[in-house]
C-alpha cells in the first residue's frame, strides 16, 4: 500500500485525522452546547424576546448549513490546510468583533459571518471523518471533543464570568480558535483533491474511496437525510430552551447549571463508549435504544418538573443524544457519494436553524413549553422510523 511522503507527522493517517477532528470540533461546535449560558447573557445585554433569541441561534446555526453550498465547489479543489487557515482566521475575527457589537442586529451579522466560516471547516471535518477507516470512531471523536469543551464552559463560565457580559464568552472562543491553528498540519492538504489521494491513507479502509464514487439510491438518501433533519430539529429545540424550562419550574439557576454540567459529562461518557465501540453490527439496536431514551427524557420535561425529574431528563437526554449521534452520522456516510457529508452538514445546519426558531415561536404563542416538547417528541419518533427504514434498505 502506498504511503504519503509529505514532511512532518503522518498527515494522511487516521491519527492525524482524529487529532484535527478533535481539536477543531471542540471549539467550532460549542454554539448550541453553551446556548443555555449565552442565552441568559444575551437577554441581559440586549433585552431580546424568546423569538429574537431563537432567531439569533437559528441564523447562526443556519449559516453552518449555508457553508455547505460553496463547499460543493471548493472542497475537492482547494488545499485543505490553506482553507482551514483562512476560515479559522475569519472565526477568530468574527468572535472578537461579536464582543464589541452594541446593537442586536449588528451582533446577528457578526455571528452569521463567524458561523459561515465555522461551517466551512465543519464540512472538512465531516468529510474526513467519513474517509477514516472507522467512521463511527471518527464521528465519536467529533462528538466527544465538542462535549468536553461544552462541559468545561458550562461548569466554569457561570461562576467565572458571573459579573461580565456575553463578550467574555465570544473572546474566549476567539482565543481557543487561534490555538486550533496548531493542528492544521495534522492533515494532508491534498487529501480530497482526487480519489487517488484517498487511497494513499495508510490506515484507511480501501472501501472509502469506493464509497465516494458510489451512486446513492434516492430513497435511502431521502430517508437518511430526513432522519438527520428531524433529529436535529428536536434536540436543538429542546436543548436551546432547557434552562428556561428549568427556570419556569422554579429551579434555582445554580442548581440548573450544575445539572446541565452533569448532563454534559454524561454525554461525554456515552460518546466515549460509542467511540471505543466504533463500527459494530449492533448499530441498529444502539440507535433504537438511544431514540427511546431521548423520547423518555422529553416526556419527563412535560409539566413543571422538580429538580430530580429535571435532572433525570437532562442527563438521559444528553446521554442518549451523544451515544447515537456517531452511529447516525456513520449510517449516512455508508450511503456513499462524493459530497454526501457536505449534504449532511447542510441538513444539520437546517435542523439546527429550525429547532430554536420553531421552539421560540411555540413558547411565545402558547405561553408554556408543552407545544415545544410535543413537537420534539414527534420529531424524534419520525427520525427513528426514518433511520430504521434507511438501514433496512441498506440491508
GROMACS .gro file of N, CA, C and O in nm, residues 304-349:
model
  184
  304UNK      N    1  -4.434   2.084   3.511
  304UNK     CA    2  -4.334   2.164   3.582
  304UNK      C    3  -4.245   2.068   3.661
  304UNK      O    4  -4.269   2.042   3.779
  305UNK      N    5  -4.142   2.013   3.596
  305UNK     CA    6  -4.061   1.910   3.663
  305UNK      C    7  -3.984   1.966   3.783
  305UNK      O    8  -3.932   2.077   3.778
  306UNK      N    9  -3.981   1.888   3.889
  306UNK     CA   10  -3.898   1.923   4.003
  306UNK      C   11  -3.752   1.900   3.970
  306UNK      O   12  -3.716   1.853   3.861
  307UNK      N   13  -3.666   1.929   4.068
  307UNK     CA   14  -3.523   1.919   4.043
  307UNK      C   15  -3.480   1.778   4.004
  307UNK      O   16  -3.403   1.759   3.910
  308UNK      N   17  -3.532   1.677   4.075
  308UNK     CA   18  -3.492   1.539   4.048
  308UNK      C   19  -3.537   1.496   3.909
  308UNK      O   20  -3.460   1.438   3.832
  309UNK      N   21  -3.663   1.525   3.876
  309UNK     CA   22  -3.714   1.487   3.743
  309UNK      C   23  -3.642   1.563   3.633
  309UNK      O   24  -3.612   1.508   3.527
  310UNK      N   25  -3.616   1.692   3.657
  310UNK     CA   26  -3.544   1.770   3.557
  310UNK      C   27  -3.403   1.716   3.536
  310UNK      O   28  -3.354   1.706   3.423
  311UNK      N   29  -3.335   1.681   3.646
  311UNK     CA   30  -3.201   1.626   3.636
  311UNK      C   31  -3.200   1.495   3.559
  311UNK      O   32  -3.115   1.473   3.472
  312UNK      N   33  -3.297   1.408   3.589
  312UNK     CA   34  -3.305   1.281   3.517
  312UNK      C   35  -3.329   1.303   3.369
  312UNK      O   36  -3.267   1.239   3.283
  313UNK      N   37  -3.418   1.396   3.335
  313UNK     CA   38  -3.450   1.423   3.195
  313UNK      C   39  -3.328   1.478   3.120
  313UNK      O   40  -3.296   1.433   3.010
  314UNK      N   41  -3.260   1.574   3.181
  314UNK     CA   42  -3.145   1.636   3.114
  314UNK      C   43  -3.032   1.536   3.094
  314UNK      O   44  -2.969   1.531   2.988
  315UNK      N   45  -3.005   1.454   3.196
  315UNK     CA   46  -2.895   1.358   3.188
  315UNK      C   47  -2.925   1.249   3.085
  315UNK      O   48  -2.840   1.213   3.003
  316UNK      N   49  -3.047   1.195   3.090
  316UNK     CA   50  -3.085   1.092   2.993
  316UNK      C   51  -3.084   1.148   2.851
  316UNK      O   52  -3.037   1.083   2.757
  317UNK      N   53  -3.135   1.268   2.835
  317UNK     CA   54  -3.141   1.331   2.703
  317UNK      C   55  -3.002   1.344   2.643
  317UNK      O   56  -2.979   1.305   2.528
  318UNK      N   57  -2.909   1.396   2.722
  318UNK     CA   58  -2.774   1.417   2.669
  318UNK      C   59  -2.700   1.285   2.649
  318UNK      O   60  -2.625   1.270   2.552
  319UNK      N   61  -2.720   1.190   2.739
  319UNK     CA   62  -2.655   1.060   2.726
  319UNK      C   63  -2.700   0.991   2.598
  319UNK      O   64  -2.617   0.942   2.520
  320UNK      N   65  -2.830   0.988   2.575
  320UNK     CA   66  -2.883   0.919   2.457
  320UNK      C   67  -2.847   0.993   2.329
  320UNK      O   68  -2.809   0.930   2.229
  321UNK      N   69  -2.857   1.125   2.332
  321UNK     CA   70  -2.826   1.206   2.214
  321UNK      C   71  -2.684   1.180   2.165
  321UNK      O   72  -2.661   1.152   2.047
  322UNK      N   73  -2.588   1.189   2.253
  322UNK     CA   74  -2.448   1.179   2.210
  322UNK      C   75  -2.405   1.035   2.184
  322UNK      O   76  -2.306   1.013   2.114
  323UNK      N   77  -2.479   0.939   2.238
  323UNK     CA   78  -2.445   0.799   2.210
  323UNK      C   79  -2.484   0.760   2.068
  323UNK      O   80  -2.409   0.691   1.998
  324UNK      N   81  -2.602   0.802   2.026
  324UNK     CA   82  -2.648   0.759   1.894
  324UNK      C   83  -2.597   0.846   1.780
  324UNK      O   84  -2.597   0.803   1.664
  325UNK      N   85  -2.551   0.968   1.810
  325UNK     CA   86  -2.510   1.059   1.703
  325UNK      C   87  -2.399   1.002   1.614
  325UNK      O   88  -2.408   1.010   1.491
  326UNK      N   89  -2.290   0.943   1.670
  326UNK     CA   90  -2.188   0.885   1.581
  326UNK      C   91  -2.244   0.777   1.489
  326UNK      O   92  -2.206   0.768   1.372
  327UNK      N   93  -2.336   0.696   1.540
  327UNK     CA   94  -2.394   0.589   1.459
  327UNK      C   95  -2.492   0.644   1.355
  327UNK      O   96  -2.504   0.589   1.245
  328UNK      N   97  -2.560   0.753   1.388
  328UNK     CA   98  -2.647   0.816   1.291
  328UNK      C   99  -2.566   0.873   1.175
  328UNK      O  100  -2.599   0.855   1.057
  329UNK      N  101  -2.455   0.942   1.207
  329UNK     CA  102  -2.372   1.001   1.103
  329UNK      C  103  -2.301   0.895   1.020
  329UNK      O  104  -2.288   0.908   0.898
  330UNK      N  105  -2.255   0.787   1.084
  330UNK     CA  106  -2.188   0.682   1.008
  330UNK      C  107  -2.286   0.610   0.918
  330UNK      O  108  -2.249   0.560   0.810
  331UNK      N  109  -2.413   0.602   0.958
  331UNK     CA  110  -2.516   0.545   0.872
  331UNK      C  111  -2.527   0.625   0.743
  331UNK      O  112  -2.538   0.570   0.633
  332UNK      N  113  -2.520   0.757   0.755
  332UNK     CA  114  -2.525   0.842   0.636
  332UNK      C  115  -2.399   0.830   0.552
  332UNK      O  116  -2.405   0.828   0.429
  333UNK      N  117  -2.283   0.820   0.618
  333UNK     CA  118  -2.159   0.809   0.542
  333UNK      C  119  -2.154   0.679   0.464
  333UNK      O  120  -2.091   0.672   0.357
  334UNK      N  121  -2.221   0.575   0.513
  334UNK     CA  122  -2.225   0.448   0.441
  334UNK      C  123  -2.302   0.456   0.310
  334UNK      O  124  -2.288   0.369   0.224
  335UNK      N  125  -2.385   0.558   0.296
  335UNK     CA  126  -2.462   0.571   0.172
  335UNK      C  127  -2.372   0.600   0.053
  335UNK      O  128  -2.409   0.573  -0.060
  336UNK      N  129  -2.253   0.657   0.078
  336UNK     CA  130  -2.160   0.687  -0.029
  336UNK      C  131  -2.194   0.818  -0.098
  336UNK      O  132  -2.277   0.896  -0.054
  337UNK      N  133  -2.126   0.844  -0.209
  337UNK     CA  134  -2.144   0.970  -0.280
  337UNK      C  135  -2.033   1.067  -0.244
  337UNK      O  136  -1.995   1.080  -0.127
  338UNK      N  137  -1.977   1.136  -0.344
  338UNK     CA  138  -1.863   1.223  -0.321
  338UNK      C  139  -1.889   1.338  -0.227
  338UNK      O  140  -1.799   1.384  -0.159
  339UNK      N  141  -2.013   1.389  -0.221
  339UNK     CA  142  -2.043   1.504  -0.138
  339UNK      C  143  -2.149   1.470  -0.034
  339UNK      O  144  -2.222   1.559   0.012
  340UNK      N  145  -2.159   1.344   0.008
  340UNK     CA  146  -2.264   1.304   0.099
  340UNK      C  147  -2.254   1.378   0.232
  340UNK      O  148  -2.354   1.426   0.286
  341UNK      N  149  -2.132   1.393   0.286
  341UNK     CA  150  -2.119   1.457   0.416
  341UNK      C  151  -2.135   1.608   0.407
  341UNK      O  152  -2.174   1.673   0.504
  342UNK      N  153  -2.105   1.666   0.290
  342UNK     CA  154  -2.137   1.808   0.270
  342UNK      C  155  -2.288   1.827   0.275
  342UNK      O  156  -2.339   1.924   0.333
  343UNK      N  157  -2.361   1.735   0.214
  343UNK     CA  158  -2.506   1.741   0.217
  343UNK      C  159  -2.558   1.721   0.359
  343UNK      O  160  -2.654   1.787   0.402
  344UNK      N  161  -2.496   1.630   0.433
  344UNK     CA  162  -2.535   1.608   0.572
  344UNK      C  163  -2.513   1.734   0.654
  344UNK      O  164  -2.597   1.772   0.738
  345UNK      N  165  -2.402   1.804   0.633
  345UNK     CA  166  -2.377   1.929   0.704
  345UNK      C  167  -2.484   2.032   0.672
  345UNK      O  168  -2.528   2.108   0.759
  346UNK      N  169  -2.528   2.034   0.546
  346UNK     CA  170  -2.635   2.124   0.506
  346UNK      C  171  -2.763   2.093   0.583
  346UNK      O  172  -2.831   2.183   0.633
  347UNK      N  173  -2.792   1.965   0.597
  347UNK     CA  174  -2.913   1.923   0.669
  347UNK      C  175  -2.901   1.950   0.818
  347UNK      O  176  -2.996   1.993   0.883
  348UNK      N  177  -2.782   1.925   0.874
  348UNK     CA  178  -2.760   1.953   1.017
  348UNK      C  179  -2.784   2.100   1.047
  348UNK      O  180  -2.852   2.136   1.143
  349UNK      N  181  -2.725   2.187   0.964
  349UNK     CA  182  -2.745   2.330   0.985
  349UNK      C  183  -2.891   2.371   0.972
  349UNK      O  184  -2.940   2.456   1.047
   0.00000   0.00000   0.00000
